Amino acid sequence: MKAHCPREALLSACQLASVAVPSRDVKPVLRNLKAIAKADGCTLLATDLELGVRLEVRSIKVDEPGEALLPAGRLVAILRETTDEELTLETTNETSVIRGAANEFEMPGEDPAEFPDIPTFADDKHHEISAGALREMIRRTAFAAAKESTRYSMTGVLWEFEDKVARLIATDGRRLAVASGPATDNGGGDTKGQTHVVPTKSMALLERVLQDDDQVVRVCLKPNEALFKTDRATIYTRLVEGRYPNYKEVFPKKTTVKVPLTVGPFLSAVRQAAIMTDEESKRVIFEFAKKKLTLKARGAESGRSKVELPLDYDGKDVTINFDAHYVSDMLRVLPADAALTLELVDGSTPALFKHGTDYSYVVMPLT
Amino acid sequence: MSWQRVRGHDNLVRSFAQAKRRGRLAHAYLFAGPTGVGKRLFAHELAKALLCEDPPETLRACEQCPGCIQVEAGSHPDFFATGRPEESPHIPIDSVRELCRVLSLKPVRGHGKVAIIDDADELQDPITGNAAANAFLKTLEEPSPGSVLLLIGTSPDRQMQTIVSRCQVVRFAPLSDAIVAELIRAQGVNDAALVERLVRLGAGSPGQAMALAEPALWEFRRTLLAALSQPRFDSVGLAKQWMEFAEEAGKESVAQRRRVSLVLRLLIDFLISALRTLAGETTRLREAEELRSMSDLGSRLGTDGLTDWLDRCLEADLQNERRVQLVLVVEALTHALGRQRVA
């Protein structure tokens, strides 16, 4: 194949596709990106057999169609280090050559047929969500998934579709985030009774390809895999096995206390109070009283902090302890001027943060 | 043809097929038996048969479907294999964690998942403790439905109780001498005397027999025996020679240790034969020169001396396995052998 590539555009596409290139040594062939050049553009493929991505790069001018394998790491390095506006890529079965005005890079070629195939989005039965809404939903949930756990189903994000509503759920056993948004059902059907848990790495890649807010993302959930398609990209991912905890049970049933909050000032107060927490205890004491919230923290060696925040609250006094991270993680993904409601029963039952009707976040208090 | 490469374990193939037919396959098996009798090959064939998408009969791979071809090529998305890396003395905990993580994904081709854990003896490690084995317990106890885990080790005694209790133990018997001889010949060893010796040394394991087929090893054995047959030998010089020979195996200490262990095997075998000859055993055919050096050594050391030497060799083998510094193992051994002669 032979093509003229604008460097910047190709670099950002390659960096994106590199997310799917395995970091550990599995099969050497997977350390490559596969480029398929056709008359109207070029597609980049990358996979670690768990997650795969097809990315269209439109601004490439193709002189001669063809396929090639290019080592991902070196290719990104070349694109990053050179300064040319445009680079020429020419490949044969033996070599791949990248040329700029004053430079030339030659790499040994590999057989493109050895690269595993990545499924294409062919299924007509799917759901549609707007890219902007989906990205926001991912941002608001993915952080809450378990980083490392032997309960593998919690290391991913659960997807649900029900009555034209898409719902993403993530939990690590101590906090739970649920975000929902409108979806169009194109034959995908409700997911009731099925479990579709997408690994967090795949979610991160999906979040990165959702650039244009008005775009529509097509989502196809199959029993063992999921496919996502935007204008430019198709992402294929395997699903995580195992039972997902029944998250609906986690929500406190009858809350007696409702505290209105604003994200910005609340986050600032929590972070101030958290300065005096230490490694051993991340505990921050939240004392809700009439018109006032007092946050206190004390560390064995670090000292103590006390922060006050005026509140529009007239209910009874409640004291509850949280790990400051669990609260600030959630506050950080919301806009600073957003209104938030904290619903409580008492200091020892789960607390529910609500933002509008489509975002809920449950945190277990520290005892 | 499926299972064709697996020799001498027909009864195991049959019992696995029967278990499959009755839907009674366990989720985890510990393959136990001497090194080199074909456990790994058996595990691969079993994996292929389990993942075959169009089996002509129960637990027999068709060798044609994408499933079979991908297992053979090592690219099947639902087939995982891990083991001890070449340069490492044990299985790293990260390999185990990674295996558990990929096993938590849903199967791609829909015929279940198979994982092979080779060198399972090395899940435990005297230095790093049992972290790798412990990391494995949860997955081993309750792998996702349709998964089969195959652990390959030498003996349940080398595993933690908690591992053994989660597996069904499958014992692999040594192969018959006829099969071992046939396999050795198939590897291109044509010297009849050598084949006979290797069969005896392999004790039913073609793998172990072939490990001893290296000509350099027998060359060094001659040097070693020549030195030991001297009433007063230079133990420091011999240790040096031995270490040089070990270092020829490569820079990695794992390779060097393997070589020292092979030499010890040959020496132990020689001492046992000498002991037998001393006790009057004559049935075994051996080259005249060999027989003479045996009886020379036997008459000089006596039964007690020979058993002392044997004890020292076995001790050195154990030290080698427990990763005592290699130079010390070899020097301590030659020193001890040299000293006993004076006494």
XYZ file of C-alpha atoms in Angstrom:
710
model
C 0.000 0.000 0.000
C 1.000 3.605 -0.432
C -0.566 6.588 1.301
C 0.013 10.203 2.247
C -0.882 10.822 5.854
C -1.324 14.080 7.743
C 0.937 13.476 10.749
C -1.180 14.986 13.533
C -4.358 13.186 12.546
C -2.596 9.864 12.185
C -0.811 10.355 15.503
C -4.004 10.924 17.443
C -5.640 7.947 15.747
C -2.652 5.703 16.506
C -2.505 6.815 20.115
C -6.163 6.017 20.482
C -5.811 2.600 18.866
C -2.752 1.861 21.013
C -5.020 1.587 24.054
C -6.019 -1.816 22.704
C -2.441 -2.945 22.048
C -1.450 -5.396 24.787
C 1.165 -4.107 27.195
C 2.291 -7.549 28.304
C 3.965 -10.039 26.014
C 1.295 -12.206 24.564
C 1.548 -12.757 20.897
C 4.117 -10.622 19.083
C 1.749 -10.018 16.171
C -0.642 -8.178 18.497
C 1.940 -5.502 19.192
C 1.158 -4.170 15.734
C -1.517 -1.959 14.343
C -3.083 -3.275 11.201
C -3.683 -0.666 8.541
C -6.170 -1.357 5.771
C -6.005 1.266 3.029
C -8.850 1.578 0.554
C -9.440 4.218 -2.054
C -11.587 6.339 0.254
C -9.487 6.139 3.411
C -7.639 4.032 5.868
C -8.771 1.860 8.777
C -6.549 1.081 11.756
C -7.083 -2.113 13.743
C -5.715 -3.024 17.161
C -6.629 -5.778 19.589
C -5.438 -7.679 22.648
C -8.043 -10.402 22.003
C -10.100 -9.003 24.867
C -10.760 -5.619 23.390
C -10.534 -4.631 19.745
C -10.886 -1.358 17.897
C -11.355 -0.353 14.283
C -10.671 3.274 13.631
C -11.237 5.108 10.397
C -8.756 7.812 9.478
C -10.376 9.792 6.682
C -7.857 12.483 5.919
C -5.358 9.964 4.522
C -4.848 10.109 0.760
C -4.412 6.595 -0.577
C -2.425 6.110 -3.780
C -2.346 2.383 -3.703
C -4.732 0.298 -1.574
C -3.430 -2.593 0.521
C -2.890 -3.942 4.028
C 0.075 -3.739 6.377
C 1.148 -4.438 9.938
C 2.971 -1.611 11.680
C 4.616 -1.916 15.118
C 2.428 0.274 17.333
C 5.108 1.580 19.688
C 7.571 2.583 16.956
C 4.881 4.078 14.760
C 3.632 6.341 17.538
C 7.220 7.325 18.340
C 7.906 8.234 14.711
C 4.728 10.283 14.439
C 5.453 12.040 17.715
C 9.097 12.853 17.090
C 8.913 14.025 13.482
C 7.721 17.513 12.648
C 6.548 17.101 9.038
C 3.045 18.160 8.092
C 2.614 15.082 5.998
C 4.337 11.708 5.871
C 4.360 9.103 3.135
C 3.736 5.497 4.124
C 4.729 2.801 1.707
C 4.595 -0.892 2.491
C 5.427 -4.113 0.729
C 5.417 -7.637 2.099
C 9.024 -7.220 3.229
C 9.210 -3.689 4.556
C 7.228 -0.689 5.694
C 8.780 2.677 4.966
C 7.704 6.028 6.399
C 9.170 9.092 4.746
C 9.153 12.760 5.627
C 10.945 15.653 3.999
C 14.272 14.944 5.725
C 13.812 11.534 7.284
C 13.077 7.949 6.447
C 12.141 5.016 8.669
C 12.199 1.449 7.449
C 10.680 -1.372 9.435
C 10.510 -5.071 8.619
C 7.098 -6.086 7.315
C 4.889 -8.852 8.672
C 2.119 -10.827 7.090
C -1.143 -8.888 7.618
C -3.126 -12.132 7.418
C -1.680 -13.214 10.780
C -3.531 -10.446 12.540
C -6.724 -11.729 14.191
C -9.937 -10.450 12.752
C -11.969 -7.952 14.741
C -15.719 -8.376 14.412
C -17.532 -5.636 12.546
C -20.791 -4.087 13.629
C -23.245 -6.036 11.521
C -26.093 -6.655 13.911
C -29.245 -4.713 13.165
C -30.636 -5.218 16.647
C -29.106 -2.516 18.738
C -29.673 0.539 20.897
C -28.727 4.105 20.167
C -27.469 6.690 22.614
C -26.137 10.158 21.936
C -22.370 10.347 22.352
C -22.496 13.300 24.736
C -24.933 11.601 27.081
C -23.034 8.314 26.987
C -19.705 9.970 27.703
C -21.170 11.733 30.699
C -22.652 8.448 31.947
C -19.303 6.687 31.615
C -17.506 9.513 33.407
C -19.965 9.349 36.262
C -19.752 5.606 36.809
C -16.493 4.030 35.602
C -14.427 5.442 38.495
C -16.549 3.523 40.994
C -15.702 0.084 39.583
C -13.325 -2.087 41.597
C -9.707 -1.678 40.536
C -8.588 -5.097 41.635
C -10.884 -7.652 43.036
C -11.319 -11.375 42.977
C -14.983 -10.680 42.353
C -14.232 -10.037 38.736
C -17.717 -8.914 37.765
C -17.192 -5.789 39.881
C -14.105 -4.810 37.892
C -16.363 -3.800 35.018
C -19.361 -1.607 34.331
C -22.806 -3.162 34.093
C -25.010 -2.106 31.148
C -28.768 -2.196 31.213
C -31.437 -1.127 28.761
C -34.997 -0.875 29.941
C -37.928 1.071 28.472
C -35.814 3.382 26.327
C -33.504 4.118 29.194
C -29.839 3.142 29.220
C -28.283 2.570 32.602
C -24.650 2.139 33.606
C -23.823 0.728 37.015
C -20.455 0.412 38.739
C -19.525 -0.615 42.268
C -16.553 -1.796 44.264
C -18.587 -3.000 47.214
C -18.215 0.177 49.242
C -19.822 2.657 46.865
C -22.144 2.378 43.934
C -22.744 4.703 41.004
C -25.770 4.480 38.727
C -26.190 6.791 35.733
C -29.010 6.669 33.228
C -29.867 8.405 30.008
C -32.309 8.240 27.121
C -31.775 5.553 24.487
C -33.508 4.519 21.314
C -34.342 0.868 20.957
C -33.668 -0.461 17.460
C -34.585 -4.039 18.169
C -32.050 -4.474 20.950
C -34.781 -5.173 23.476
C -34.654 -4.967 27.255
C -31.705 -6.546 28.984
C -33.725 -7.787 31.913
C -32.429 -11.092 33.215
C -29.094 -10.795 31.442
C -25.766 -9.522 32.683
C -23.547 -7.460 30.440
C -20.451 -6.347 32.282
C -17.927 -4.452 30.162
C -14.307 -4.358 31.419
C -13.197 -0.897 32.588
C -10.382 -0.793 30.041
C -12.942 -1.089 27.240
C -15.048 1.596 28.887
C -12.071 3.930 28.991
C -11.422 3.434 25.285
C -15.087 3.956 24.492
C -15.070 7.202 26.462
C -12.077 8.377 24.447
C -13.643 7.741 21.044
C -16.779 9.698 21.952
C -15.645 13.095 20.830
C -18.549 14.689 19.035
C -21.499 15.220 21.418
C -24.206 15.099 18.758
C -23.059 11.840 17.274
C -25.087 8.729 17.780
C -23.464 5.668 19.303
C -24.866 2.307 18.375
C -24.625 -0.340 21.074
C -25.104 -4.042 20.492
C -25.020 -6.299 23.539
C -24.623 -10.010 22.871
C -24.460 -12.761 25.481
C -20.643 -12.935 25.509
C -19.497 -9.761 23.819
C -20.483 -6.190 23.095
C -19.966 -3.912 20.102
C -20.058 -0.143 19.994
C -20.086 1.888 16.826
C -19.622 5.581 16.185
C -19.053 7.286 12.826
C -15.326 6.685 12.950
C -14.794 3.807 15.309
C -16.016 0.339 16.134
C -15.101 -1.150 19.497
C -15.408 -4.817 20.231
C -15.093 -6.119 23.763
C -15.528 -9.381 25.593
C -17.721 -9.323 28.660
C -16.844 -10.227 32.217
C -18.378 -13.379 33.581
C -20.053 -13.816 36.934
C -23.032 -12.621 38.886
C -23.309 -8.916 39.395
C -24.444 -7.847 42.864
C -28.112 -6.912 43.037
C -27.471 -3.199 43.158
C -31.083 -2.178 43.643
C -30.999 -3.728 47.102
C -28.245 -1.351 48.096
C -30.348 1.793 47.878
C -31.639 2.937 51.283
C -35.383 2.311 51.396
C -36.849 5.099 53.493
C -34.650 8.081 53.934
C -35.662 10.556 56.616
C -33.103 13.266 56.038
C -32.705 15.258 52.845
C -29.858 17.744 52.590
C -29.593 20.050 49.565
C -25.992 20.691 48.505
C -24.087 22.444 45.720
C -21.232 20.462 44.234
C -18.540 23.172 44.112
C -18.551 24.470 47.694
C -19.210 20.977 49.083
C -16.249 19.483 47.218
C -14.040 22.320 48.381
C -15.040 21.753 52.012
C -14.496 17.978 51.776
C -11.050 18.449 50.265
C -10.074 20.961 52.905
C -11.142 18.660 55.703
C -9.388 15.683 54.032
C -5.999 17.387 54.284
C -5.689 16.197 57.868
C -6.623 12.580 57.222
C -3.719 10.152 57.236
C -2.881 6.892 55.486
C -4.469 4.809 58.190
C -7.788 6.527 58.341
C -9.400 8.453 55.534
C -12.259 9.279 57.848
C -13.991 12.628 57.671
C -16.800 13.303 60.141
C -19.816 15.041 58.600
C -21.994 16.799 61.173
C -25.239 18.060 59.717
C -27.061 20.601 61.881
C -29.552 23.388 61.235
C -28.212 25.697 58.545
C -24.726 24.318 58.975
C -22.462 21.393 58.027
C -19.289 20.861 60.000
C -16.575 18.606 58.610
C -13.888 17.282 60.925
C -10.890 15.091 60.411
C -8.092 13.991 62.690
C -4.908 12.077 61.932
C -2.612 10.426 64.444
C 0.351 12.434 63.275
C -1.077 14.939 60.822
C -3.238 16.949 63.226
C -6.878 17.948 62.901
C -9.109 20.012 60.655
C -12.501 21.624 60.996
C -14.393 23.149 58.082
C -17.833 24.755 58.188
C -20.250 25.108 55.310
C -23.564 27.018 55.463
C -26.540 24.869 54.481
C -30.131 25.336 53.531
C -31.193 22.603 55.947
C -33.706 22.595 58.791
C -33.998 18.931 59.737
C -32.635 16.992 62.680
C -28.952 16.730 63.540
C -27.150 13.795 61.925
C -23.506 12.741 62.166
C -22.026 10.370 59.598
C -18.457 9.350 58.717
C -17.220 8.848 55.173
C -13.989 8.006 53.482
C -13.268 11.396 51.917
C -12.137 9.838 48.629
C -15.448 8.135 48.078
C -17.236 11.453 48.353
C -14.776 13.593 46.390
C -14.428 11.014 43.564
C -18.100 11.485 42.843
C -18.169 15.268 43.303
C -15.301 15.635 40.864
C -17.265 14.199 37.916
C -20.156 16.647 38.367
C -20.219 20.300 37.266
C -19.370 22.709 40.091
C -22.698 24.526 40.019
C -24.805 21.381 39.985
C -27.351 20.825 42.731
C -27.073 17.638 44.724
C -29.259 16.024 47.348
C -27.914 13.863 50.117
C -30.452 11.431 51.532
C -29.782 9.755 54.853
C -31.417 7.562 57.440
C -28.819 7.820 60.192
C -25.074 7.621 60.676
C -24.762 3.877 60.135
C -26.784 3.150 57.003
C -25.783 3.804 53.394
C -26.037 7.384 52.217
C -27.531 8.294 48.856
C -26.350 11.233 46.770
C -28.690 12.240 43.958
C -28.087 14.567 41.086
C -31.285 15.164 39.162
C -33.169 11.982 38.382
C -30.527 10.241 36.348
C -27.534 9.988 38.660
C -27.403 8.251 42.027
C -24.401 7.427 44.137
C -24.525 5.304 47.275
C -21.690 5.335 49.820
C -21.275 3.075 52.819
C -20.453 5.119 55.909
C -17.453 4.260 58.074
C -18.370 2.955 61.483
C -5.594 -37.622 14.472
C -6.671 -36.678 17.947
C -4.802 -38.254 20.896
C -2.404 -39.990 18.521
C 0.631 -38.277 19.953
C -0.306 -39.303 23.490
C 1.338 -42.632 24.180
C 0.650 -45.123 26.916
C -2.183 -43.297 28.647
C -5.118 -44.888 26.824
C -6.879 -45.734 30.078
C -6.842 -42.064 31.099
C -8.177 -40.998 27.705
C -10.998 -43.505 28.121
C -11.883 -42.385 31.613
C -11.946 -38.725 30.583
C -14.205 -39.582 27.639
C -16.502 -41.464 29.967
C -16.620 -38.578 32.431
C -17.475 -36.254 29.568
C -20.201 -38.565 28.284
C -21.768 -38.693 31.713
C -21.421 -34.939 32.134
C -19.214 -35.486 35.133
C -16.094 -33.591 34.154
C -14.554 -31.842 37.118
C -13.662 -28.157 36.945
C -10.061 -28.687 37.960
C -7.584 -31.515 37.567
C -4.139 -31.957 38.998
C -2.042 -34.074 36.683
C 0.534 -35.856 38.815
C 3.303 -38.133 37.651
C 6.981 -38.229 36.804
C 8.391 -35.486 34.600
C 8.463 -36.297 30.931
C 5.756 -38.951 30.627
C 3.533 -36.756 28.459
C 1.318 -34.879 30.903
C 1.621 -31.587 29.063
C 0.896 -33.205 25.722
C -2.079 -34.948 27.284
C -3.354 -31.641 28.665
C -3.081 -29.977 25.260
C -4.887 -32.807 23.535
C -7.572 -32.699 26.210
C -7.945 -28.948 25.756
C -8.313 -29.397 22.027
C -10.880 -32.139 22.432
C -12.877 -30.045 24.907
C -12.861 -26.981 22.683
C -13.476 -28.835 19.413
C -16.550 -27.452 17.714
C -17.404 -30.512 15.707
C -16.151 -33.600 17.556
C -16.608 -36.825 15.577
C -17.097 -38.681 18.869
C -17.016 -37.845 22.548
C -13.826 -36.073 23.527
C -12.109 -36.532 20.208
C -10.938 -33.457 18.360
C -11.755 -33.182 14.667
C -8.478 -31.326 13.984
C -10.259 -29.317 11.300
C -12.624 -26.860 12.924
C -11.415 -23.331 13.766
C -11.424 -24.334 17.458
C -8.942 -27.166 16.955
C -6.724 -25.155 14.650
C -6.625 -22.202 17.025
C -5.744 -24.361 20.033
C -2.949 -25.895 17.981
C -1.726 -22.437 16.933
C -2.040 -21.099 20.473
C -4.438 -18.384 19.389
C -7.729 -19.768 20.712
C -9.389 -16.964 22.658
C -10.799 -19.369 25.266
C -7.629 -21.383 25.778
C -5.015 -20.158 28.206
C -1.686 -21.623 29.133
C 0.745 -20.383 31.700
C 3.773 -21.819 33.400
C 7.155 -21.076 34.834
C 9.100 -18.677 32.598
C 12.352 -20.159 31.293
C 14.578 -17.961 33.403
C 12.572 -18.012 36.608
C 12.620 -20.678 39.320
C 8.909 -20.264 40.099
C 5.601 -19.111 38.619
C 5.315 -15.344 39.136
C 2.230 -14.212 40.990
C 1.444 -11.776 38.180
C 1.066 -14.657 35.715
C -1.424 -16.266 38.075
C -3.377 -13.050 38.553
C -3.457 -12.459 34.821
C -4.689 -15.999 34.246
C -7.468 -15.523 36.794
C -8.453 -12.262 35.169
C -8.697 -13.615 31.625
C -10.597 -16.610 32.972
C -13.187 -14.178 34.299
C -14.138 -13.132 30.761
C -16.997 -14.810 29.003
C -16.057 -17.419 26.410
C -15.790 -16.128 22.840
C -16.415 -19.281 20.877
C -18.964 -20.627 23.306
C -17.437 -24.034 24.024
C -16.201 -23.277 27.505
C -12.721 -22.311 28.537
C -9.633 -24.369 29.249
C -6.553 -23.245 31.145
C -3.316 -25.156 31.551
C -1.010 -24.335 34.430
C 2.285 -25.987 33.670
C 5.042 -26.473 36.271
C 2.371 -26.321 38.971
C 4.968 -27.616 41.467
C 6.503 -24.184 41.197
C 3.359 -22.414 42.381
C 4.927 -22.704 45.800
C 8.278 -21.210 46.276
C 10.579 -21.507 49.284
C 11.626 -17.895 48.934
C 8.524 -15.970 47.946
C 6.183 -18.192 49.921
C 2.873 -19.399 48.636
C 1.562 -16.118 47.302
C 1.088 -17.389 43.742
C -0.747 -20.501 44.891
C -2.922 -18.462 47.239
C -3.823 -16.014 44.492
C -5.077 -18.952 42.526
C -7.314 -20.511 45.168
C -10.434 -18.465 44.595
C -10.519 -19.111 40.856
C -9.585 -22.752 41.371
C -12.404 -23.263 43.826
C -15.098 -21.782 41.688
C -14.103 -21.121 38.102
C -16.783 -19.726 35.845
C -19.201 -22.337 34.492
C -17.821 -24.434 31.660
C -14.201 -23.814 32.576
C -11.716 -26.616 33.021
C -8.399 -25.970 34.752
C -5.553 -28.397 34.238
C -2.642 -28.195 36.661
C 0.472 -30.094 35.697
C 2.742 -31.152 38.529
C 4.690 -34.162 39.660
C 2.943 -35.048 42.893
C 0.101 -33.846 45.112
C 2.690 -33.768 47.915
C 4.330 -30.834 46.201
C 1.121 -28.809 46.377
C -0.570 -26.997 49.194
C -3.426 -28.948 50.750
C -5.788 -26.173 49.754
C -4.852 -26.639 46.084
C -5.126 -30.426 46.159
C -8.510 -30.377 47.852
C -9.900 -28.246 45.012
C -8.673 -30.561 42.248
C -9.290 -34.052 41.102
C -5.908 -35.783 41.038
C -5.085 -37.683 37.855
C -2.080 -39.949 38.201
C 0.159 -40.570 35.238
C 2.043 -43.839 35.364
C 5.522 -44.254 33.899
C 5.470 -45.618 30.344
C 6.592 -49.102 29.424
C 10.230 -49.549 28.410
C 9.175 -50.532 24.888
C 7.366 -47.226 24.321
C 10.203 -45.222 25.863
C 12.750 -46.996 23.624
C 10.583 -46.363 20.577
C 10.237 -42.671 21.388
C 13.961 -42.300 22.018
C 14.727 -43.904 18.665
C 12.186 -41.607 17.030
C 14.277 -38.706 18.327
C 17.224 -39.953 16.290
C 19.237 -41.816 18.943
C 20.425 -44.949 17.197
C 23.222 -46.275 19.408
C 21.607 -49.435 20.852
C 23.688 -49.410 24.039
C 22.883 -45.771 24.664
C 19.185 -46.370 24.030
C 19.213 -49.202 26.545
C 20.941 -47.056 29.128
C 18.586 -44.135 28.541
C 15.550 -46.362 28.871
C 16.841 -47.598 32.220
C 17.706 -44.088 33.429
C 14.444 -42.631 32.192
C 12.503 -45.104 34.337
C 9.441 -44.877 32.159
C 9.827 -41.219 31.221
C 10.865 -40.492 27.640
C 11.299 -36.836 28.573
C 13.799 -37.555 31.304
C 15.555 -40.144 29.162
C 15.947 -37.650 26.340
C 17.302 -35.017 28.718
C 20.161 -37.428 29.406
C 20.833 -38.123 25.736
C 23.169 -35.161 25.342
C 26.647 -36.489 24.353
C 28.449 -33.776 26.382
C 26.802 -35.164 29.501
C 28.269 -38.627 28.964
C 31.595 -37.058 28.148
C 31.584 -35.310 31.490
C 30.453 -38.482 33.231
C 33.610 -40.168 31.945
C 35.731 -37.303 33.308
C 33.933 -37.446 36.625
C 34.210 -41.207 37.018
C 37.850 -41.150 35.996
C 38.548 -38.626 38.738
C 36.551 -40.478 41.352
C 38.302 -43.753 40.583
C 41.603 -42.224 41.775
C 42.242 -42.997 45.451
C 43.314 -39.378 45.992
C 41.688 -36.935 43.642
C 41.825 -33.177 43.500
C 38.402 -32.254 44.878
C 38.879 -28.520 44.292
C 39.886 -29.107 40.676
C 36.978 -31.470 40.111
C 34.512 -28.945 41.514
C 35.961 -26.354 39.174
C 35.590 -28.644 36.174
C 32.049 -29.477 37.200
C 31.114 -25.812 37.509
C 32.648 -25.037 34.137
C 30.573 -27.813 32.657
C 27.432 -26.425 34.332
C 28.154 -22.920 33.067
C 28.332 -24.189 29.504
C 24.581 -24.749 29.782
C 23.965 -21.022 29.704
C 23.991 -17.898 31.796
C 20.712 -18.597 33.573
C 21.120 -20.350 36.883
C 18.035 -22.444 36.124
C 19.809 -24.056 33.158
C 23.005 -24.558 35.166
C 21.140 -26.191 38.009
C 19.387 -28.509 35.593
C 22.711 -29.623 34.233
C 24.204 -30.250 37.672
C 21.115 -32.235 38.550
C 21.492 -34.370 35.399
C 25.121 -35.121 36.269
C 24.029 -36.068 39.773
C 21.426 -38.394 38.280
C 24.104 -40.176 36.273
C 26.415 -40.386 39.275
C 23.667 -41.694 41.539
C 22.749 -44.282 38.928
C 26.386 -45.364 38.729
C 26.677 -45.693 42.504
C 23.479 -47.705 42.739
C 24.734 -50.050 40.035
C 28.066 -50.355 41.827
C 26.236 -51.226 45.027
C 24.245 -53.884 43.189
C 27.349 -55.313 41.581
C 28.989 -55.460 45.011
C 25.987 -57.336 46.312
C 26.519 -59.881 43.566
C 23.972 -58.852 40.975
C 25.183 -59.974 37.602
C 22.106 -60.099 35.449
C 22.452 -56.635 33.971
C 24.494 -56.477 30.845
C 27.063 -53.741 30.852
C 30.195 -52.840 29.029
C 33.254 -54.518 30.489
C 35.088 -51.294 31.235
C 32.098 -49.898 33.060
C 31.741 -53.099 35.071
C 35.393 -53.025 36.024
C 35.336 -49.463 37.298
C 32.226 -50.298 39.284
C 33.724 -53.273 41.005
C 36.983 -51.363 41.604
C 35.101 -48.587 43.320
C 32.910 -51.084 45.171
C 35.769 -53.117 46.541
C 37.623 -50.003 47.660
C 34.743 -48.252 49.351
C 32.715 -51.200 50.541
C 28.988 -51.131 51.071
C 29.179 -48.476 53.768
C 31.366 -46.223 51.668
C 29.081 -46.486 48.652
C 25.955 -45.709 50.649
C 27.752 -42.754 52.234
C 28.531 -41.439 48.777
C 24.941 -41.987 47.695
C 23.705 -40.053 50.706
C 26.004 -37.183 49.837
C 24.790 -37.120 46.218
C 21.125 -37.150 47.222
C 21.802 -34.381 49.706
C 23.481 -32.334 46.992
C 20.499 -32.925 44.710
C 18.139 -31.672 47.403
C 20.325 -28.633 48.080
C 20.379 -27.912 44.361
C 16.626 -28.110 44.213
C 16.256 -25.814 47.214
C 18.500 -23.352 45.382
C 21.529 -23.343 47.624
C 24.243 -21.449 45.792
C 25.399 -23.765 43.045
C 29.151 -23.408 43.630
C 28.670 -24.345 47.255
C 26.606 -27.413 46.375
C 29.226 -28.735 43.984
C 32.239 -27.886 46.130
C 30.697 -29.334 49.268
C 29.925 -32.540 47.416
C 33.344 -33.094 45.863
C 34.987 -32.158 49.142
C 32.897 -34.665 51.057
C 33.523 -37.420 48.507
C 37.254 -36.710 48.665
C 37.385 -36.732 52.453
C 35.547 -39.988 52.909
C 38.138 -41.736 50.849
C 40.859 -40.814 53.340
C 38.781 -42.159 56.181
